[in-house]
PDB file of N, CA and C in Angstrom:
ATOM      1  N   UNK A  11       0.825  -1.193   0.000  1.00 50.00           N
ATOM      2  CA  UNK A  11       0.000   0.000   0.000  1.00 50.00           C
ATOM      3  C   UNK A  11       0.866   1.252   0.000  1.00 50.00           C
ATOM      4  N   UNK A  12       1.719   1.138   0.949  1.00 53.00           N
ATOM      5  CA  UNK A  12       3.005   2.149   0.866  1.00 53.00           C
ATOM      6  C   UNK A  12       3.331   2.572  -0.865  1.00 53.00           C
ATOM      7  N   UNK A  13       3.302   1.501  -1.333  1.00 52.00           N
ATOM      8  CA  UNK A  13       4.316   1.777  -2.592  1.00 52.00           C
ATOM      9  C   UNK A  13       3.598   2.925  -3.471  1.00 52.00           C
ATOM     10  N   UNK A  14       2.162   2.620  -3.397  1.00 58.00           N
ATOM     11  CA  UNK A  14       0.920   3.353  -4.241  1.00 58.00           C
ATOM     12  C   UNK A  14       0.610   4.671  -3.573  1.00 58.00           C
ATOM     13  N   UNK A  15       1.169   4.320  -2.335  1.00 57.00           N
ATOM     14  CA  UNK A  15       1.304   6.255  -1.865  1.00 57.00           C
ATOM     15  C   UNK A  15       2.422   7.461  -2.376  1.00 57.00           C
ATOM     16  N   UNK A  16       3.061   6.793  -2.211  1.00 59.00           N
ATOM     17  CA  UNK A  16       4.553   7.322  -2.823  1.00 59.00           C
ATOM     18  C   UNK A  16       4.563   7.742  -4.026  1.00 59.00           C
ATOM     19  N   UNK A  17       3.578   7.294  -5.133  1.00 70.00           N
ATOM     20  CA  UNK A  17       3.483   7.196  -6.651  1.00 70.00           C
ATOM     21  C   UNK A  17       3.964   6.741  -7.738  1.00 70.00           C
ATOM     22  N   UNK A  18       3.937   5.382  -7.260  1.00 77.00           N
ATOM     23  CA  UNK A  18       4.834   4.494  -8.538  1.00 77.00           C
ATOM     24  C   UNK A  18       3.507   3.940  -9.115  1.00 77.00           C
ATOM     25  N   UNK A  19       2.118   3.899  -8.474  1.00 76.00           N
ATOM     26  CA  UNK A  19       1.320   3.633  -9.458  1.00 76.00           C
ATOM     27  C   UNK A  19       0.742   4.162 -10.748  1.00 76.00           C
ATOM     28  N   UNK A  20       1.107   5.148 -11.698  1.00 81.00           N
ATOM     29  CA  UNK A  20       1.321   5.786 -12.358  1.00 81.00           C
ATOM     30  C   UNK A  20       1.826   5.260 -13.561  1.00 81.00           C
ATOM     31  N   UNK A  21       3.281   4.951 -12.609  1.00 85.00           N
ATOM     32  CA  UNK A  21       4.561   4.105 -13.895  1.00 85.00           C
ATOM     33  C   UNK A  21       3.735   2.346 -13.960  1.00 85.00           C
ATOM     34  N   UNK A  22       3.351   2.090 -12.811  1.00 87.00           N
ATOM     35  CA  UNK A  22       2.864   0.624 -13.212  1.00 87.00           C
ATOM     36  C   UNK A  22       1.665   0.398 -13.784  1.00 87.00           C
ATOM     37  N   UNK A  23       1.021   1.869 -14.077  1.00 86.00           N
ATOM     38  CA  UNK A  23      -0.428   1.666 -15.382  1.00 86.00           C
ATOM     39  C   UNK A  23       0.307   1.919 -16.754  1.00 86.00           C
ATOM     40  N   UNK A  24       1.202   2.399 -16.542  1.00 89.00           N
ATOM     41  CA  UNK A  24       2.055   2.821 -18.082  1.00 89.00           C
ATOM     42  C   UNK A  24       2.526   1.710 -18.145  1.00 89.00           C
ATOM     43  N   UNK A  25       3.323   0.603 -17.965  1.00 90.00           N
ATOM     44  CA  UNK A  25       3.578  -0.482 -18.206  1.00 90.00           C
ATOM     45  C   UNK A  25       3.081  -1.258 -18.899  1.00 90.00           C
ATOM     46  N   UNK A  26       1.822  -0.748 -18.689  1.00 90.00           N
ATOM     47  CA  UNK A  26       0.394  -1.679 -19.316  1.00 90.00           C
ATOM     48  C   UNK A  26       0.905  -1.484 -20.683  1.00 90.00           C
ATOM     49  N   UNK A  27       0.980  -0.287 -21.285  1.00 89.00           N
ATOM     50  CA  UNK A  27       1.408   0.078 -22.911  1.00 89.00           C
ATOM     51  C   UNK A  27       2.409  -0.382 -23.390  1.00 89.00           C
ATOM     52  N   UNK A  28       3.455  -1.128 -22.603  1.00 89.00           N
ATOM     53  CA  UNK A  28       4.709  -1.684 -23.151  1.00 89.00           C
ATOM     54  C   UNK A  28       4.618  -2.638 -23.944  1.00 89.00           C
ATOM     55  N   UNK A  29       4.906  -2.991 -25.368  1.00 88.00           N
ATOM     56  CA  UNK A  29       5.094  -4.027 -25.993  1.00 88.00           C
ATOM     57  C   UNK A  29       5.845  -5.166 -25.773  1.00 88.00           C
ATOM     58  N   UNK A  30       6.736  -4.906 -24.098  1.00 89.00           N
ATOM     59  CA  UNK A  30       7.665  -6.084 -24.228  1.00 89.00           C
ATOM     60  C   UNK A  30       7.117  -7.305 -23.101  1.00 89.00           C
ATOM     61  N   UNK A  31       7.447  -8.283 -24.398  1.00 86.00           N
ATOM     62  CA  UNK A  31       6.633  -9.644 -23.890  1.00 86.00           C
ATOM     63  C   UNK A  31       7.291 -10.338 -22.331  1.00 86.00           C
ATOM     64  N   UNK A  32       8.935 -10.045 -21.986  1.00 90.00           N
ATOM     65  CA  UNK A  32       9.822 -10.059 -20.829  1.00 90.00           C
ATOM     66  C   UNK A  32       8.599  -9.038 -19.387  1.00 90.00           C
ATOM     67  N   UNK A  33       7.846  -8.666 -20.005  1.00 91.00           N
ATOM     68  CA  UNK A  33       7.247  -7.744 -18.279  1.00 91.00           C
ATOM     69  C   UNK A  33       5.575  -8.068 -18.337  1.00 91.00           C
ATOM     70  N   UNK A  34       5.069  -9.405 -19.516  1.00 90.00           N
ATOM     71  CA  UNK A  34       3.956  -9.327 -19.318  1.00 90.00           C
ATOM     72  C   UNK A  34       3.642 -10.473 -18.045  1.00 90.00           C
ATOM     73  N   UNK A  35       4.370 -11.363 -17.531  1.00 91.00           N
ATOM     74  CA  UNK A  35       3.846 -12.467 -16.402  1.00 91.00           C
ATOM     75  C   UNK A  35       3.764 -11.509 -15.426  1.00 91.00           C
ATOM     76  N   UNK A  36       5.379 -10.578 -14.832  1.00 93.00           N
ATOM     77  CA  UNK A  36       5.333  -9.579 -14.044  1.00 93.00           C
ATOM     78  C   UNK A  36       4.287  -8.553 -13.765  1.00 93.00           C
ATOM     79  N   UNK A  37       4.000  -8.092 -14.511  1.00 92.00           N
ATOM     80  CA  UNK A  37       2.736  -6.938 -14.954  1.00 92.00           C
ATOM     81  C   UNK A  37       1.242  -7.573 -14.139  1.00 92.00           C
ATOM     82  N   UNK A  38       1.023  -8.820 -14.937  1.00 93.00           N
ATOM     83  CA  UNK A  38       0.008  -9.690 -14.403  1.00 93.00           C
ATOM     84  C   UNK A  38       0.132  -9.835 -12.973  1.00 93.00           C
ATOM     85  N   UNK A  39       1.432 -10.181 -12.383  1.00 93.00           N
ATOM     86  CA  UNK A  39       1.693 -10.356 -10.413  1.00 93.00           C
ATOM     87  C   UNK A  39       1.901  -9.377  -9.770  1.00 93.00           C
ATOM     88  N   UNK A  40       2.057  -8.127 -10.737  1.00 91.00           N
ATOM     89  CA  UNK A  40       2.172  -7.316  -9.557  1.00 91.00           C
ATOM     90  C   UNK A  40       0.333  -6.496  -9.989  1.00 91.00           C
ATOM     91  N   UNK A  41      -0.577  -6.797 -11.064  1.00 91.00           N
ATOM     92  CA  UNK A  41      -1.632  -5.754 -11.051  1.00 91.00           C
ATOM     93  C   UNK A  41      -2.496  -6.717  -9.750  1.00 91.00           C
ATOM     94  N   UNK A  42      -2.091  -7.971  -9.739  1.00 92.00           N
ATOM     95  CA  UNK A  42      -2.996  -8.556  -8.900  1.00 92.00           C
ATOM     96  C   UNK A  42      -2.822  -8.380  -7.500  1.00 92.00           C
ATOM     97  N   UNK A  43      -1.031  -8.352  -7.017  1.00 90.00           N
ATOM     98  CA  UNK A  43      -1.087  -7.791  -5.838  1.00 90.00           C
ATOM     99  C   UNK A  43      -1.810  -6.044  -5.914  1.00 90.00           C
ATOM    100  N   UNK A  44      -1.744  -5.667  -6.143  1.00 87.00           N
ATOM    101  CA  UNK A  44      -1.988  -3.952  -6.391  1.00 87.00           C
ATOM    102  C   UNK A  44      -3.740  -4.050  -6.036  1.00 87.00           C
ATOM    103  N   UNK A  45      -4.218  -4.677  -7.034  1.00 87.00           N
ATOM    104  CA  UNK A  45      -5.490  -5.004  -6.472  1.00 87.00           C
ATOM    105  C   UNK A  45      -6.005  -5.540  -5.588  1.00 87.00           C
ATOM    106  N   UNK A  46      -5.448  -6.217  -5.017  1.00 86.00           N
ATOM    107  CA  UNK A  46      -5.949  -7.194  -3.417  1.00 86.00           C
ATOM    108  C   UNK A  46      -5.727  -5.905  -2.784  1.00 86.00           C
ATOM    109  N   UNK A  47      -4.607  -5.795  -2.440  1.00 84.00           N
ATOM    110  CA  UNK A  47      -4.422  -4.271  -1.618  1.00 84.00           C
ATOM    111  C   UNK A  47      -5.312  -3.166  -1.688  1.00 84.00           C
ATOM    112  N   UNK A  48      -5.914  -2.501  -2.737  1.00 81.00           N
ATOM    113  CA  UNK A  48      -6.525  -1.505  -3.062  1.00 81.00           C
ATOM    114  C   UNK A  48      -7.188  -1.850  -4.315  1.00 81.00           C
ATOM    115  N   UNK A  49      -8.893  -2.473  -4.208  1.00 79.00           N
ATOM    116  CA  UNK A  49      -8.994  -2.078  -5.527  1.00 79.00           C
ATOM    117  C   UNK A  49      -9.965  -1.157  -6.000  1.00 79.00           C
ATOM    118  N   UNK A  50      -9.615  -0.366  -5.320  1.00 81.00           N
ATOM    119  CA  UNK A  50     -10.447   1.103  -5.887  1.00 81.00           C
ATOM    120  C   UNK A  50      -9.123   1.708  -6.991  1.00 81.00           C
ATOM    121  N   UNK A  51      -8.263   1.003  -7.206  1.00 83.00           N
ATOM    122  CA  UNK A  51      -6.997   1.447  -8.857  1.00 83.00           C
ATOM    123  C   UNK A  51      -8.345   0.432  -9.776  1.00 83.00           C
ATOM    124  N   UNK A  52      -9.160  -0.037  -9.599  1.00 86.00           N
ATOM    125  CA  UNK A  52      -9.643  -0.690 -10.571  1.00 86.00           C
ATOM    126  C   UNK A  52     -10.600   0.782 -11.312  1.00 86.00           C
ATOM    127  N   UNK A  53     -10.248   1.586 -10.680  1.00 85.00           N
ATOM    128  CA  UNK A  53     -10.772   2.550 -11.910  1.00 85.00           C
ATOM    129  C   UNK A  53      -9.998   3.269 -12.879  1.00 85.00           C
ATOM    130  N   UNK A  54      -9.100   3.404 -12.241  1.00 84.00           N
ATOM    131  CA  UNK A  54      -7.864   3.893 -13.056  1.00 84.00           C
ATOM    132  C   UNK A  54      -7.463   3.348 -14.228  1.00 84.00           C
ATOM    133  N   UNK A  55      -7.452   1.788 -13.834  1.00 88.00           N
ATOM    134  CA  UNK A  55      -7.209   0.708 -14.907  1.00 88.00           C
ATOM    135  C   UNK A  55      -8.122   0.750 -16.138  1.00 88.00           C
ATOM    136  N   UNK A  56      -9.235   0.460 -15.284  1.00 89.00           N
ATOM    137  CA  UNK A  56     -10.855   0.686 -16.793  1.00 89.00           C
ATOM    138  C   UNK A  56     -10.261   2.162 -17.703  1.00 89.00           C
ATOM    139  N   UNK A  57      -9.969   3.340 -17.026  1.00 87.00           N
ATOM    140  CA  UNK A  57      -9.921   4.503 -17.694  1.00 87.00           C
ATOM    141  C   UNK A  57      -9.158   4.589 -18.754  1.00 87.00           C
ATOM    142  N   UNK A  58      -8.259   3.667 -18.141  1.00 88.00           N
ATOM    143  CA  UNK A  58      -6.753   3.950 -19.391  1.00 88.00           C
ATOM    144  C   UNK A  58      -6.770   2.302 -19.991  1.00 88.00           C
ATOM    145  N   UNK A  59      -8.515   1.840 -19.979  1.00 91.00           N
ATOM    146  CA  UNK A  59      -8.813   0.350 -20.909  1.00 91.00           C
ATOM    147  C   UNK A  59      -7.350  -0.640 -20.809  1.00 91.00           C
ATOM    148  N   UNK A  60      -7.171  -0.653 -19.577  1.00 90.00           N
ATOM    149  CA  UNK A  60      -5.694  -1.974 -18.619  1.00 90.00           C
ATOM    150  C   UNK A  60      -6.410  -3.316 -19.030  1.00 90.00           C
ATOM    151  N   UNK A  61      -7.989  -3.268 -18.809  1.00 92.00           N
ATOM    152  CA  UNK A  61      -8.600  -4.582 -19.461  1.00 92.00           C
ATOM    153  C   UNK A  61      -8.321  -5.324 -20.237  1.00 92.00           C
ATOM    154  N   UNK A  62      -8.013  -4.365 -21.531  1.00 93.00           N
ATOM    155  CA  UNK A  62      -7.672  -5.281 -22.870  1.00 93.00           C
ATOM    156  C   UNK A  62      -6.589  -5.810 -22.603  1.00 93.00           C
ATOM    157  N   UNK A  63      -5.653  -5.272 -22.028  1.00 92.00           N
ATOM    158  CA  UNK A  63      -4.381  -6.283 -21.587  1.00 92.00           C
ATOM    159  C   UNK A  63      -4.233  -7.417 -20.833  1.00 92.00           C
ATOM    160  N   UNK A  64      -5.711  -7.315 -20.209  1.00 93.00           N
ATOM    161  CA  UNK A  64      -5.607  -9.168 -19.728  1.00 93.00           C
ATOM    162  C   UNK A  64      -6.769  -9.388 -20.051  1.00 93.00           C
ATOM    163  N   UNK A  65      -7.289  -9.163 -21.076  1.00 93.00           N
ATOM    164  CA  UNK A  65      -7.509 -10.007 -21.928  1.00 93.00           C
ATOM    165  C   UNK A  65      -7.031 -10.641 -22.926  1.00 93.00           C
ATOM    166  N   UNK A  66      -6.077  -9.652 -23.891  1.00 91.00           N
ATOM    167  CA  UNK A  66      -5.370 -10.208 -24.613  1.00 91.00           C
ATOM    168  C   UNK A  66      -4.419 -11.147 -23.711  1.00 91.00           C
ATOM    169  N   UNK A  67      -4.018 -11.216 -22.813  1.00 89.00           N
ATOM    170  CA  UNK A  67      -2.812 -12.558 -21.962  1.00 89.00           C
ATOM    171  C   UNK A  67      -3.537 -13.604 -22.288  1.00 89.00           C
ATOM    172  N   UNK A  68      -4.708 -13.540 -21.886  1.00 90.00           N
ATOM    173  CA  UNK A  68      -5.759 -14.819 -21.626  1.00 90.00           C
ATOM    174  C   UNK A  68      -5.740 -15.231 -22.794  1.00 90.00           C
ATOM    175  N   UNK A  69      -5.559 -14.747 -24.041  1.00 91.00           N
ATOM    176  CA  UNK A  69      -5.830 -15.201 -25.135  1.00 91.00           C
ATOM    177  C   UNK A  69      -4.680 -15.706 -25.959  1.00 91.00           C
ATOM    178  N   UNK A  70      -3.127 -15.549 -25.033  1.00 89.00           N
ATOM    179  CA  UNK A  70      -2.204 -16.402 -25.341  1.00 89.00           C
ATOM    180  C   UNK A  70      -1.410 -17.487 -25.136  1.00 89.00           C
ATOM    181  N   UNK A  71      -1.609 -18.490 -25.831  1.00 88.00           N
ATOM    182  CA  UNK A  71      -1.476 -20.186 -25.804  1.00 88.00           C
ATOM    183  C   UNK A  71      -0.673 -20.574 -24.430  1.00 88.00           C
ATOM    184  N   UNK A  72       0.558 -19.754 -25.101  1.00 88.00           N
ATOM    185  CA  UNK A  72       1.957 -20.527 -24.660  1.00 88.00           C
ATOM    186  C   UNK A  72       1.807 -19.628 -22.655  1.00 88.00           C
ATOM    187  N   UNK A  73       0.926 -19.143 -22.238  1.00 88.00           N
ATOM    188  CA  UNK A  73       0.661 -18.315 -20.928  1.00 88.00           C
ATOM    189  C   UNK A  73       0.833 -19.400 -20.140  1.00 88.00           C
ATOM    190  N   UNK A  74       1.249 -19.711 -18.764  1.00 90.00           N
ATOM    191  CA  UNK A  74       0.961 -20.919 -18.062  1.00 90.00           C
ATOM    192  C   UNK A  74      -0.190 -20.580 -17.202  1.00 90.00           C
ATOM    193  N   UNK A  75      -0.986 -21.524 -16.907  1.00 92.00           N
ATOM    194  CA  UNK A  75      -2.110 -21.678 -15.901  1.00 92.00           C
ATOM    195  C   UNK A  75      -2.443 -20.938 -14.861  1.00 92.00           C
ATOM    196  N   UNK A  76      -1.522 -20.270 -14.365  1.00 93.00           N
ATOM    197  CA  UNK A  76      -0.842 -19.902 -12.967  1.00 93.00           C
ATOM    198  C   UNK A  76      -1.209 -18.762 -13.009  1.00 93.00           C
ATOM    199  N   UNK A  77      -0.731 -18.274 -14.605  1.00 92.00           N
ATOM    200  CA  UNK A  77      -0.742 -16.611 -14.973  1.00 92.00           C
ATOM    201  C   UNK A  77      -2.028 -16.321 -15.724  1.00 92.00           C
ATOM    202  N   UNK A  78      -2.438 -17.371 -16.109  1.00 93.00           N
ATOM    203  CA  UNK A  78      -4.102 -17.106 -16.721  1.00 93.00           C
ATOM    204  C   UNK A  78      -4.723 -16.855 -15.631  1.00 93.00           C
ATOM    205  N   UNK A  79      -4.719 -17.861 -14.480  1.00 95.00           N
ATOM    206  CA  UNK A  79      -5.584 -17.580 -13.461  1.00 95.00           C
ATOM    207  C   UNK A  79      -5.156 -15.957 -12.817  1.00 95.00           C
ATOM    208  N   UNK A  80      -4.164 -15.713 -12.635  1.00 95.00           N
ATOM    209  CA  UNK A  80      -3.737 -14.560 -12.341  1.00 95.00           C
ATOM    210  C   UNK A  80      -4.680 -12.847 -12.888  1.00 95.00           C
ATOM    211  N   UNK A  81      -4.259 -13.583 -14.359  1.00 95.00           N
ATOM    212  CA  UNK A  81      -5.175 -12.689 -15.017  1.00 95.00           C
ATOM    213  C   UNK A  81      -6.922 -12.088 -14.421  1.00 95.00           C
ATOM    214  N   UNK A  82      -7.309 -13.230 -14.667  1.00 94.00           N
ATOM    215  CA  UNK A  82      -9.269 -13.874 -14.027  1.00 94.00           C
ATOM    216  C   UNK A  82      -9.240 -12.747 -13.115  1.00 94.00           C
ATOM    217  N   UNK A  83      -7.890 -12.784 -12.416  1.00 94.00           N
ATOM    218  CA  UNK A  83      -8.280 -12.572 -10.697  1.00 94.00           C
ATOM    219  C   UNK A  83      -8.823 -11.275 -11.305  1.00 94.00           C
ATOM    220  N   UNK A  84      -7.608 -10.531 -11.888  1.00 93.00           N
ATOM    221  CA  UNK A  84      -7.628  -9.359 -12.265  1.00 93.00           C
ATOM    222  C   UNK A  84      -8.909  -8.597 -12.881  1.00 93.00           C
ATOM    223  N   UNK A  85      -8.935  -9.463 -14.139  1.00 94.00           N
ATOM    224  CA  UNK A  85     -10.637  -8.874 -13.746  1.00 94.00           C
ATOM    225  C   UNK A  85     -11.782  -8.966 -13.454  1.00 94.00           C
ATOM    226  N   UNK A  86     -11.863  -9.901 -12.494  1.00 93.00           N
ATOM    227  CA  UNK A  86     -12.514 -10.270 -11.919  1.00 93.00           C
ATOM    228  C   UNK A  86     -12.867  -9.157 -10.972  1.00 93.00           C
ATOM    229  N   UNK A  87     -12.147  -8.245 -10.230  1.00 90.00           N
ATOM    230  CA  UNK A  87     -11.880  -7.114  -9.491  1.00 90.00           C
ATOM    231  C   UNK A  87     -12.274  -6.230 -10.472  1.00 90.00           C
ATOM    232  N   UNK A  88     -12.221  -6.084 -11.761  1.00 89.00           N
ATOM    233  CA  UNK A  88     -12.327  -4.867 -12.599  1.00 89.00           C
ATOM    234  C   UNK A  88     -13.875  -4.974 -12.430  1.00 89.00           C
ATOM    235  N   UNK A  89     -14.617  -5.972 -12.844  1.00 89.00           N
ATOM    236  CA  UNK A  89     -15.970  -6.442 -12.975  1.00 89.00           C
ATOM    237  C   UNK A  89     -16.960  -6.399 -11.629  1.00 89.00           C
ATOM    238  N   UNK A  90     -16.311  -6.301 -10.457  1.00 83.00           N
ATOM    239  CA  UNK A  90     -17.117  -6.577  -9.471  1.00 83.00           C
ATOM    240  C   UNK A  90     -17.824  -5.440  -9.361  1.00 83.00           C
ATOM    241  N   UNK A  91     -17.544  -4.243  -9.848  1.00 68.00           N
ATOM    242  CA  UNK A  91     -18.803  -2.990  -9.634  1.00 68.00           C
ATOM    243  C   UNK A  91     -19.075  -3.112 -11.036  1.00 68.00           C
TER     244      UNK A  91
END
C-alpha cells in the first residue's frame, strides 16, 4: 500500500502500454497484488482500458495456468462494480 502512496502507481499503469513480452507475467503479479491491496486502482485501470491487456494474456497459448488464473483474478476485481 506504501508503494501506491509514494506514486509508482502511475509508472505501473504505463507499463500496461509496453510491448515487451519479458514484463507481461510480471505486470500480471504485480496488477494482482496492487489489487488485493486496493482495488479502488480498478478505476484507473478501466480509464486507461488496462482490461484489454488481460484479456489479450488470456488469449495467449503458450501463458501458463498460474498466470491465466492470475489474469481472471484481475478482472474479476475490474468487474465486481
Amino acid at each position: 500500500n506504501h508503494a501506491l502512496s509514494v506514486g509508482i502507481f502511475p509508472y505501473v499503469l504505463k507499463l500496461l502500454q509496453s510491448p515487451a513480452q519479458e514484463l507481461r507475467e510480471a505486470l500480471v503479479f504485480i496488477w494482482t497484488k496492487i489489487l488485493t491491496v486496493d482495488n479502488s486502482c480498478q478505476l484507473d485501470l478501466v480509464k486507461d482500458n488496462g482490461q484489454d491487456y488481460f484479456l489479450q494474456f488470456l488469449s495467449l497459448p503458450e501463458m501458463p495456468a498460474n498466470q491465466q488464473a492470475l489474469s481472471l483474478a484481475v478482472l474479476s476485481v475490474i468487474m465486481e462494480d
